[in-house]
XYZ file of C-alpha atoms in Angstrom:
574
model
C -32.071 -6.708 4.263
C -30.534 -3.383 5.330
C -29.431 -0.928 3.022
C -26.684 -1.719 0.477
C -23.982 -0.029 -0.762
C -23.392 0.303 -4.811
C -20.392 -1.919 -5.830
C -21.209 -4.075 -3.074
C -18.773 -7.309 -4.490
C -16.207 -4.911 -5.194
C -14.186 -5.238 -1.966
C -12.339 -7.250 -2.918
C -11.956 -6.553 -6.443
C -11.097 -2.768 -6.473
C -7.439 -1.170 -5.388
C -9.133 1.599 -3.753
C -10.399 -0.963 -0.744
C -6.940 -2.413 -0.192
C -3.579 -2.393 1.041
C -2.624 -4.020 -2.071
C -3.244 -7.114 -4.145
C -1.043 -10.220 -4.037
C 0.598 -10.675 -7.567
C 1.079 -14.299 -8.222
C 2.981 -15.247 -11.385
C -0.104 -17.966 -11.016
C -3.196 -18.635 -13.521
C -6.107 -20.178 -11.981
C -9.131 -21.182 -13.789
C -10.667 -17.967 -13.110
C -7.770 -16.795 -15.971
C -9.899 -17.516 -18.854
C -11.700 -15.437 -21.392
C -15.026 -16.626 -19.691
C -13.614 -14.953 -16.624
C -12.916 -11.484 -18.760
C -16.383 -11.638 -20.048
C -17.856 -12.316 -16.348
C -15.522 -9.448 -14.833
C -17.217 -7.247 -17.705
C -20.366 -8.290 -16.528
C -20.089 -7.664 -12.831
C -18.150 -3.960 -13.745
C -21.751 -3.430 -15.949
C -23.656 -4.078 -12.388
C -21.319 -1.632 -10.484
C -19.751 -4.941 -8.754
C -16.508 -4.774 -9.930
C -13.936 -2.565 -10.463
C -9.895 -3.583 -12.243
C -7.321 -1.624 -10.824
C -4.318 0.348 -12.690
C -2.652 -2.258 -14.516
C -6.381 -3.952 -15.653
C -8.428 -6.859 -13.945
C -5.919 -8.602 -12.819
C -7.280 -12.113 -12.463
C -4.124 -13.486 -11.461
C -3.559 -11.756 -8.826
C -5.194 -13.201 -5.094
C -7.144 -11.172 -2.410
C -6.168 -10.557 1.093
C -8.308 -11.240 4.344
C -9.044 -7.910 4.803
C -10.885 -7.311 1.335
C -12.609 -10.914 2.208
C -13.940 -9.211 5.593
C -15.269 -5.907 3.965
C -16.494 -8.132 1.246
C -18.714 -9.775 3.590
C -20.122 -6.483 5.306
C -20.389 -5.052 2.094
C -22.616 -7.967 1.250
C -24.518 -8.016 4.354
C -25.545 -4.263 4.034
C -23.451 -3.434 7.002
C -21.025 -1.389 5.829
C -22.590 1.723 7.590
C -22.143 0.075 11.082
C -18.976 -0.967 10.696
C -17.881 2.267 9.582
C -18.698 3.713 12.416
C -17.777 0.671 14.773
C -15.481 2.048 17.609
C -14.931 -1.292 19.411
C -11.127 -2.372 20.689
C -9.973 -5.229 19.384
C -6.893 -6.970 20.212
C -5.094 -7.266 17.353
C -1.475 -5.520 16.792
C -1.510 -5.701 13.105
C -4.299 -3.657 11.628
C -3.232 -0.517 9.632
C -6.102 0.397 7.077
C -9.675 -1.485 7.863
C -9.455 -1.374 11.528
C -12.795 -0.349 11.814
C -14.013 -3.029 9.705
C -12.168 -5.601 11.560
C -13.529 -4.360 14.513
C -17.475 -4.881 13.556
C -16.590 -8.284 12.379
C -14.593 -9.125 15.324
C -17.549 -7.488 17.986
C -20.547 -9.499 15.514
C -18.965 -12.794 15.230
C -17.714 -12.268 11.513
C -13.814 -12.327 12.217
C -11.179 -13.894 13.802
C -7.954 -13.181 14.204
C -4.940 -15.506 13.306
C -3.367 -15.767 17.290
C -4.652 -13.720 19.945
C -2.800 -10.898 18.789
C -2.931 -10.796 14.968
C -5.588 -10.651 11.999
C -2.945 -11.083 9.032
C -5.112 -8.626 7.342
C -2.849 -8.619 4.255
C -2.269 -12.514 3.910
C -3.903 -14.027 1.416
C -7.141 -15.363 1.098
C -8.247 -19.063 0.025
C -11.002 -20.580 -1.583
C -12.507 -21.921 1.659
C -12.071 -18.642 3.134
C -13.791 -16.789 0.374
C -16.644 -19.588 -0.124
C -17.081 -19.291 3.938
C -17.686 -15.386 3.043
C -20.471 -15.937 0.235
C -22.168 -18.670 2.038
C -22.627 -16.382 4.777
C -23.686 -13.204 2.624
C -26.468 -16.094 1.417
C -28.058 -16.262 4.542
C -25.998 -19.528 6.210
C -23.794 -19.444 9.404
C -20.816 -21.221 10.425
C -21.133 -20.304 13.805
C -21.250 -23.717 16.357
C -24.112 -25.197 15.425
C -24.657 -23.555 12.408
C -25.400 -24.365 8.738
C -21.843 -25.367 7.840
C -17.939 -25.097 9.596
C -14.846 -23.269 7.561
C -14.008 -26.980 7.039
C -17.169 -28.003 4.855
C -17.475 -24.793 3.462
C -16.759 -26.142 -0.006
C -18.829 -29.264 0.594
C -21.735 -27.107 1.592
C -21.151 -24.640 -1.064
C -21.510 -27.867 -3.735
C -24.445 -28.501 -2.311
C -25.719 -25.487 -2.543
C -24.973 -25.223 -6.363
C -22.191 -22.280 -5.512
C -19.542 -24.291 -6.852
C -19.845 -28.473 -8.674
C -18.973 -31.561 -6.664
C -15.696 -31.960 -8.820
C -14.782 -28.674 -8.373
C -14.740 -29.107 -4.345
C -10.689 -30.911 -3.797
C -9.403 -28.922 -7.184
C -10.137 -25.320 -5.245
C -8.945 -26.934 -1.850
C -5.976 -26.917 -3.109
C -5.661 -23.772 -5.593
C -3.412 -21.030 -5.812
C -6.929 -18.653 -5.455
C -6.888 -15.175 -7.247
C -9.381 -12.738 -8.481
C -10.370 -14.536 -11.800
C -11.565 -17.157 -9.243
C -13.211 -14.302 -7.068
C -14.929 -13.269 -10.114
C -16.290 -16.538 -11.047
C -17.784 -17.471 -7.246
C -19.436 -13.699 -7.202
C -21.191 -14.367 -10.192
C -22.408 -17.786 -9.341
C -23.140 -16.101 -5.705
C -25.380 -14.189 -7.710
C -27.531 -16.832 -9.258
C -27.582 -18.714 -6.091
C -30.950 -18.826 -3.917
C -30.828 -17.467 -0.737
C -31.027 -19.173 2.515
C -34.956 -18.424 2.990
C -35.991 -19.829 -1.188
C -37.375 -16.532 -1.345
C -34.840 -14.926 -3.803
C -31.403 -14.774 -5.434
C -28.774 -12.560 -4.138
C -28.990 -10.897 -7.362
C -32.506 -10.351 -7.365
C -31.933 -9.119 -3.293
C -29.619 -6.621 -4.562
C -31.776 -5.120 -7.395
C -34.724 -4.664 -4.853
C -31.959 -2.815 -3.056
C -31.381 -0.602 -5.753
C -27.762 -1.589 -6.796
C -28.355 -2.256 -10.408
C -31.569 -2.209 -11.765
C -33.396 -5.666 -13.266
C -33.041 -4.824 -17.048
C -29.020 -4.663 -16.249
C -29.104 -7.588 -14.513
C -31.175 -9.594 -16.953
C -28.631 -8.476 -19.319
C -25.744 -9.883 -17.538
C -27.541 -13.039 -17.194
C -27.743 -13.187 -12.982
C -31.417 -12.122 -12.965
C -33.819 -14.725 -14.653
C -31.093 -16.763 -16.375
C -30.615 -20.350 -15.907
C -28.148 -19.755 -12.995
C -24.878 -20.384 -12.808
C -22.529 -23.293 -10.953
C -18.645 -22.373 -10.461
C -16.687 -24.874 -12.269
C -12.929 -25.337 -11.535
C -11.461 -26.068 -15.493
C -7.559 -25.785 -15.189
C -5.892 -23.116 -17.000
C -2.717 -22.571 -17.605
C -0.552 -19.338 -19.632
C 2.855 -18.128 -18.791
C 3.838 -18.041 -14.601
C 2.572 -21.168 -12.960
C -0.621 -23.362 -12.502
C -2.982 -23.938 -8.980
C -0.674 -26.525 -8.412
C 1.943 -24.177 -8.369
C 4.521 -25.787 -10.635
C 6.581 -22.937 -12.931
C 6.751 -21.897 -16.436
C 8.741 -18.589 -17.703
C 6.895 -15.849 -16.503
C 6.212 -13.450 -19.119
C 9.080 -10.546 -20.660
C 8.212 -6.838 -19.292
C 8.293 -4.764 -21.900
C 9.103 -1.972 -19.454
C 11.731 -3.241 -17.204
C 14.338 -5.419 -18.267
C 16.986 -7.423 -16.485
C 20.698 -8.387 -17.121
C 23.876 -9.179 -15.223
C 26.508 -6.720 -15.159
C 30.217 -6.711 -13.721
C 32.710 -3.713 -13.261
C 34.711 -2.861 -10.382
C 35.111 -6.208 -9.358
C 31.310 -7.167 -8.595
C 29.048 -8.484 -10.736
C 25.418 -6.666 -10.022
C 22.118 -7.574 -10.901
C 20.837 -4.818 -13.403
C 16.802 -3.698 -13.589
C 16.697 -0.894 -16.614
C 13.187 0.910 -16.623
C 12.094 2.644 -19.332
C 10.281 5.346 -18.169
C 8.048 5.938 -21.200
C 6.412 2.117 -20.677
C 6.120 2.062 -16.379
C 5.177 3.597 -13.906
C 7.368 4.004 -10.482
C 6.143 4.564 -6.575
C 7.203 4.594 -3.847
C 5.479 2.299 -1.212
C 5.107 2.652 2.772
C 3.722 -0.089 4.274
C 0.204 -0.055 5.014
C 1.173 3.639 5.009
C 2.023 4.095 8.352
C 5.469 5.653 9.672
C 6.758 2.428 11.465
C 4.922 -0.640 9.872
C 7.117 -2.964 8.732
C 6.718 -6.434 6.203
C 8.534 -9.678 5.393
C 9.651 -8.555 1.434
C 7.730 -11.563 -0.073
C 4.328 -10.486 1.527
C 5.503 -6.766 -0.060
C 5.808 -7.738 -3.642
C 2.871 -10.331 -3.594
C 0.508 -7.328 -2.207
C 1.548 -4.695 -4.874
C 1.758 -6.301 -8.373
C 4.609 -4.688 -9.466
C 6.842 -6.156 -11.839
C 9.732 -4.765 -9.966
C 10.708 -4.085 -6.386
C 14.001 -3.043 -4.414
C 14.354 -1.699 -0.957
C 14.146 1.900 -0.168
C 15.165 4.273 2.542
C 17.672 3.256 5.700
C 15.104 2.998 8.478
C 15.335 2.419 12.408
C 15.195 -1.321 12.072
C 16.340 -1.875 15.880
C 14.040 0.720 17.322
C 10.457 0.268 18.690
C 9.749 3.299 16.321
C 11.163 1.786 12.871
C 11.032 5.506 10.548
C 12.202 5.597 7.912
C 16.037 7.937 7.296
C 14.954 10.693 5.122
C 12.041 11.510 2.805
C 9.648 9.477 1.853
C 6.460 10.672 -0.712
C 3.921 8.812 -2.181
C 1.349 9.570 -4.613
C 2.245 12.952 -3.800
C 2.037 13.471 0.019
C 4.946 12.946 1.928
C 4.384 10.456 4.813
C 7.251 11.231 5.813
C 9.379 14.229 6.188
C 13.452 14.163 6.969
C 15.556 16.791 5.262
C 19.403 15.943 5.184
C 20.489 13.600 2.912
C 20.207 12.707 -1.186
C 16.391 11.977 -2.581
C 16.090 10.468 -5.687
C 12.297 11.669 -7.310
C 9.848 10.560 -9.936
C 7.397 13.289 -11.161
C 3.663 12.163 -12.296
C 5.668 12.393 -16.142
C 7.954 10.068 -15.496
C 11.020 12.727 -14.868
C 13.975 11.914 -12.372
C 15.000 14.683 -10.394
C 17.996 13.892 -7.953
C 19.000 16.087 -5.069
C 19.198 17.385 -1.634
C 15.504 18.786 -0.995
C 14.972 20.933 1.912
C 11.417 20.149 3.163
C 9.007 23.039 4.513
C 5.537 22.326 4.518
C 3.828 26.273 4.423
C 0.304 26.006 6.084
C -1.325 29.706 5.086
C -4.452 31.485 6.481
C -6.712 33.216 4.124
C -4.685 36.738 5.441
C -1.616 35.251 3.791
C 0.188 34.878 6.929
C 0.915 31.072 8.207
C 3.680 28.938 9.410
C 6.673 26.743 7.697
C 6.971 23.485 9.526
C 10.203 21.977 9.395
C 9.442 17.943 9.281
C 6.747 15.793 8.597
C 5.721 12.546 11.116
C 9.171 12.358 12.676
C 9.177 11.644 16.391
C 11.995 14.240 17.592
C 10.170 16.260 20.356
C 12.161 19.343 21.547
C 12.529 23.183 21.417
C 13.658 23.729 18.321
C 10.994 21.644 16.093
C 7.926 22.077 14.689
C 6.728 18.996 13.420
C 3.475 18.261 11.502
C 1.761 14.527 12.595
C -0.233 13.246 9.838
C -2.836 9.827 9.905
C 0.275 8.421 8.645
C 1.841 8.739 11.521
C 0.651 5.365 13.277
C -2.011 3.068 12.475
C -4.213 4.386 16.119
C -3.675 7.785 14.848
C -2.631 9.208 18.008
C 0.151 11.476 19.278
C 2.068 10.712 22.810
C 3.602 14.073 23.800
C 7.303 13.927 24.936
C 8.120 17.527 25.545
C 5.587 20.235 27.108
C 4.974 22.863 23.625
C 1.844 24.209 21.712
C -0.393 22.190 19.195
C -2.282 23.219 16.562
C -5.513 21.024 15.486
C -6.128 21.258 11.360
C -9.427 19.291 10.572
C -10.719 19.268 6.363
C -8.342 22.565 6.525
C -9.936 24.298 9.574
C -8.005 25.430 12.748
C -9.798 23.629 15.238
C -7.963 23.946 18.473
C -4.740 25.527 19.447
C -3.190 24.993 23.125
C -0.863 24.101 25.590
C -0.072 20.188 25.509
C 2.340 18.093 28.810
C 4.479 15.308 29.008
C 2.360 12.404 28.659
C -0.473 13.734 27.157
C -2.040 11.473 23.740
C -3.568 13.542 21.548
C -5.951 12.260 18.494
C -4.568 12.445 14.983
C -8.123 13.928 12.576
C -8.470 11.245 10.010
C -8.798 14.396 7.562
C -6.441 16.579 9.161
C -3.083 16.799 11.116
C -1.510 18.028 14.267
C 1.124 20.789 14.299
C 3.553 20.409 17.196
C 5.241 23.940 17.970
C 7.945 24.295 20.120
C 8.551 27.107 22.391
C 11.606 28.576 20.579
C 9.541 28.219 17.310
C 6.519 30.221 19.008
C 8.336 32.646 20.733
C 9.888 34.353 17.710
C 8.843 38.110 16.692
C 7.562 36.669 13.323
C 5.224 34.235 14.754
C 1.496 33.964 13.939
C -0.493 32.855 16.961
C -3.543 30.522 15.126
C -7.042 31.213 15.793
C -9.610 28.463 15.917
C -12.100 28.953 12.814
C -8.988 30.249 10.509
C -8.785 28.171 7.323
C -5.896 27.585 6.505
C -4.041 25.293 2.820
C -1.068 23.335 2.909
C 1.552 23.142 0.498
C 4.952 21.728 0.240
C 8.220 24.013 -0.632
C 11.752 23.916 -0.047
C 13.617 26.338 3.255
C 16.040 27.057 0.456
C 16.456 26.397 -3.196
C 18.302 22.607 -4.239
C 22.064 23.582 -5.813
C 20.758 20.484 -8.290
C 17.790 22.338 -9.000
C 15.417 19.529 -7.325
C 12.270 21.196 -7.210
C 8.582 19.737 -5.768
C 6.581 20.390 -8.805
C 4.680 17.816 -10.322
C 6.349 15.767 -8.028
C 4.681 12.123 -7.348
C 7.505 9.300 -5.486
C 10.293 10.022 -3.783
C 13.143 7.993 -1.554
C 16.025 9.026 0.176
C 19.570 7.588 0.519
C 23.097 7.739 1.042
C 25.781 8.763 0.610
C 25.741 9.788 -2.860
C 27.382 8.041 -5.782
C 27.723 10.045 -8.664
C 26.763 13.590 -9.426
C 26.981 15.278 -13.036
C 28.548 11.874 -14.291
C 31.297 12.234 -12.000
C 31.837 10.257 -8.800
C 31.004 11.283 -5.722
C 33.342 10.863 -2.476
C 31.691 13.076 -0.015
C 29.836 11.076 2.852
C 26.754 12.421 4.317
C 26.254 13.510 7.603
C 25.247 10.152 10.134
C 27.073 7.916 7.069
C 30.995 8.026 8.038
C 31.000 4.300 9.839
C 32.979 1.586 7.692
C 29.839 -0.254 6.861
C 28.698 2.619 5.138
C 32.265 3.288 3.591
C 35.018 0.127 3.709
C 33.236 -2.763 4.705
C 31.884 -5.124 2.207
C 28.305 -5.953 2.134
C 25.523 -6.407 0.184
C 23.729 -3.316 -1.132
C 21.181 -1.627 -3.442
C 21.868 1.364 -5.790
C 19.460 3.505 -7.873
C 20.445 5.409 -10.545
C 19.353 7.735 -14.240
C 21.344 6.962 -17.163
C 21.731 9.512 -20.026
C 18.544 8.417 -22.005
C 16.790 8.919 -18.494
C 16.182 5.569 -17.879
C 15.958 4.548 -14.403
C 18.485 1.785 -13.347
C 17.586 -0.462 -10.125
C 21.047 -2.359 -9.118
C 21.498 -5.178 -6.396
C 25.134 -6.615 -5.568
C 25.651 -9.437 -2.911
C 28.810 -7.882 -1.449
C 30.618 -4.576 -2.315
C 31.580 -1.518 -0.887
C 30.684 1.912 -1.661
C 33.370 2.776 -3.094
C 32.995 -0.201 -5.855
C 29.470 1.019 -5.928
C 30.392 4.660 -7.132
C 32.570 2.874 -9.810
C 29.981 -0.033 -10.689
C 27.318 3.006 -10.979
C 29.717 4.908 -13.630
C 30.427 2.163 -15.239
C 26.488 1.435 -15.771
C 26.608 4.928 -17.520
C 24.629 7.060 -15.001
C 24.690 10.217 -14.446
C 23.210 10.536 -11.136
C 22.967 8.110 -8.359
C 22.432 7.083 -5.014
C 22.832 4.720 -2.677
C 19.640 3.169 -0.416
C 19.819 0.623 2.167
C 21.755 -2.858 1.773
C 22.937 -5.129 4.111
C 20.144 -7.015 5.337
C 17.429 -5.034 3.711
C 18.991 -5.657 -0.020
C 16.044 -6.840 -1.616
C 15.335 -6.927 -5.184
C 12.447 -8.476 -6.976
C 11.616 -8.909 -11.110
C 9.367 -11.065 -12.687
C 8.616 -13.910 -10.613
C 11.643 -13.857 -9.156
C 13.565 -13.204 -6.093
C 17.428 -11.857 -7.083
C 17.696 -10.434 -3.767
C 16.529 -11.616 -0.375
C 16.454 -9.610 2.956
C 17.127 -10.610 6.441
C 14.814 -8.338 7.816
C 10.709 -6.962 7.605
C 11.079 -4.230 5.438
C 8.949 -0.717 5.448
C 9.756 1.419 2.090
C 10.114 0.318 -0.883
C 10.332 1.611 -4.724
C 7.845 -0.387 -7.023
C 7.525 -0.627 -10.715
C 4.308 -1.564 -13.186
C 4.065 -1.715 -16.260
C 1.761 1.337 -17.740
């Protein structure tokens, strides 16, 4: 067996592997207390990891954690890492080079000729298919087993009992179930009698034999996977519903002023945590809502920015930062930002992004992974920029190459040129009105140079960077100071930004600084400003409605977009 990794199950089971985690108001049999205890065990091997808000165990894996899973378990991970094959599919933000090994050795396919649905969620039979295979058996034509017996096999096998083989068919799967599998995975034989997959992976060095002997998967009695229904508050595997459980951070009521009556989220700030999402984040990617929410866990979700939904290049309209980097930088119209305390600034943020050389000189670059080529910009292209990482130049200017904060190349770039995006760096594009001035720095390959964000000029709202962790953008602005706002912004004056009726999505900080997430089916901005007073905020804004209101609470969908959606503000519970 080749070399394996340490935490080699924990693809699947870790937040740091994925594009996000499917949160099911669901509880599978792999809910229990005997789940807990094996998730302890695993995390004691190096196996398993929870994420943020705990193990999870209700909450079901995606295809792409399934696939890594597998190469992870195979001792492969070092190939596909550095697997540069082309695959065909249109779809793949994060994992593409794991997708790509498993495509080029037979371990992947994709959903049409076009797709890998690396976010939908994963199954029993597609999981079981996965551990069979780390065991030693194939599916492939002829093989051991097909994706169709892959639970009969499995029950053969001792993986999983003979009554357990129809109940997982047709289960709502999720990590309490993943948990279970690994561990009986663990005790299983492999293919060639010669060992357990536990006892493979402490030759391997992953966890030594005492700790396995002590979690009972090296020289137990073994252990068989047995579906045993479970049930607490959300739903069952068969999927009928029960009252999901009360957040004790976010809570929801109905509220009517101004003629509308508005769905209310009020987040206290000292019990959650709130982020601001890009899908897969990449500039561009878009997702149905449903597949957003069921991927992030949060009790709470709403739409964010205004983006280009009719373009081929769907960016988003004005800032967007998470987890402290901004993936995206607009300057121009209100952000509303959370700091890593839990503060609430609101304002009109003037992005720079200062990139200094260890002489103290450097450059301020105006925008951040927006797609405006011309002479007057100078505009920094991060990995976030698209999922192939690449740059298609649309106006002849200079670019500067930053790799692990090293100038590495500095030139003349054409028309039509594609240029490489580092995976740990960026590209500067400098036009030739922004070179040409008396103050300009020309960059020499070898400086080093750190990045910081700071603002051209200093917020009349005092909105300031520091600390700062989410932010989203919208418009126009509602209310300012605790008065109402009637100004529009610039690019906002048509009537369904102003008069016309329509559904929309406001976000707002009350006096007590809680953070207020409202949804109304039909209103217009004007009975938004008032609605938004009324609630008792002091500052507010409003993001994008019409058909990209969306709004999501506990289990439930009070809002429902038209349209794939590509930022959006999330809430968990701390």
């Amino acid at each position: 067996m080749r070399r394996i990794l340490h935490r080699v199950l924990s693809l699947c089971l870790t937040l740091s592997l994925c594009a996000g985690l499917l949160a099911l108001p669901a509880a599978a049999s792999g809910s229990s207390a005997e789940s807990t205890d094996r998730a302890d065990k695993l995390a004691s091997l190096h196996l398993f990891q929870g994420t943020e808000q705990g193990y999870q165990l209700n909450a079901s894996p995606s295809r792409i954690q399934g696939l890594v899973m597998l190469i992870r378990l195979l001792g492969m991970e070092d190939e596909a890492l550095a697997c540069t094959e082309d695959v065909p599919f249109t779809d793949i933000g994060w994992g593409k080079a794991y997708v790509a090994y498993g495509y080029a050795n037979g371990l992947a396919k994709g959903t049409s000729e076009t797709t890998f649905a690396p976010n939908s969620a994963l199954n029993a039979q597609g999981y079981v298919t996965f551990l069979l295979r780390a065991l030693g058996y194939t599916d492939a034509e002829g093989g051991d087993f097909t994706w169709k017996t892959a639970l009969e096999f499995a029950a053969e096998k001792s993986l999983i009992s003979s009554d357990s083989v129809s109940a997982l068919a047709a289960a709502v799967f999720n990590r309490g179930d993943m948990v279970d599998l690994s561990y009986a995975a663990l005790t299983c034989q492999m293919k060639d009698g010669g060992k357990t997959l536990a006892e493979s992976l402490s030759e391997a060095g992953v966890f030594t034999e005492d700790e396995g002997r002590a979690a009972g998967v090296v020289g137990g009695k073994g252990y068989t996977y047995q579906y045993t229904p479970y049930n607490t508050a959300g739903s069952d595997h068969t999927g009928s519903t029960t009252t999901p459980a009360v957040s004790s951070a976010v809570t929801h009521s109905k509220f009517s002023a101004a003629g509308v009556t508005a769905n209310v989220l009020t987040v206290d700030m000292d019990k959650a945590i709130v982020k601001t999402a890009l899908v897969n984040n990449t500039v561009g990617d878009t997702a149905s809502f449903k597949s957003i929410v069921e991927q992030s866990g949060a009790v709470a979700v709403v739409n964010g920015n205004f983006f280009n939904s009719y373009d081929a290049f769907q960016c988003p309209i004005g800032h967007v930062m998470v987890d402290g980097e901004f993936l995206y930088g607009n300057s121009g119209i209100s952000s509303f930002g959370i700091t890593r305390d839990g503060e609430i600034r609101v304002g009109r943020p003037a992005l720079f992004t200062r990139l200094t050389r260890s002489d103290g000189k450097g450059w301020s670059i105006y925008e951040i992974n927006t797609a405006a080529q011309n002479q007057y910009t100078c505009t920094m292209y991060t990995p976030a920029y698209n999922s192939a990482r690449t740059l298609t130049i649309t106006a002849a200017a200079r670019v500067m190459t930053v790799e692990s904060g090293v100038i590495t190349g500095y030139r003349t770039v054409s028309a039509g040129e594609t240029l490489s995006i580092p995976a740990k760096g960026y590209l500067v594009y400098m036009s030739d009105s922004f070179t040409s001035t008396n103050y300009f720095a020309t960059p020499e390959v070898g400086d080093t140079v750190t990045m910081s964000y700071t603002l051209n000029k200093e917020d009349p709202e005092g909105f300031t960077l520091d600390n700062m962790e989410s932010i989203v953008s919208g418009a126009p602005r509602l209310v300012q100071d605790g008065a109402m706002v009637t100004a529009l912004d610039a690019g906002f004056e048509e009537a369904r930004f102003t008069t016309m009726s329509s559904p929309r999505t406001a976000v707002g900080v009350n006096r007590e600084g809680r953070l207020l997430l409202v949804s109304v089916p039909s209103a217009t901005v004007q009975q938004m400003r008032e609605l938004m007073l009324a609630l008792g905020c002091v500052d507010a804004i409003n993001l994008d409605g019409g058909g990209s209101c969306a709004m999501y609470y506990n289990g439930s969908y009070l809002a429902t977009p038209g349209r794939n959606l590509t930022v959006t503000l999330q809430v968990f519970e701390k």
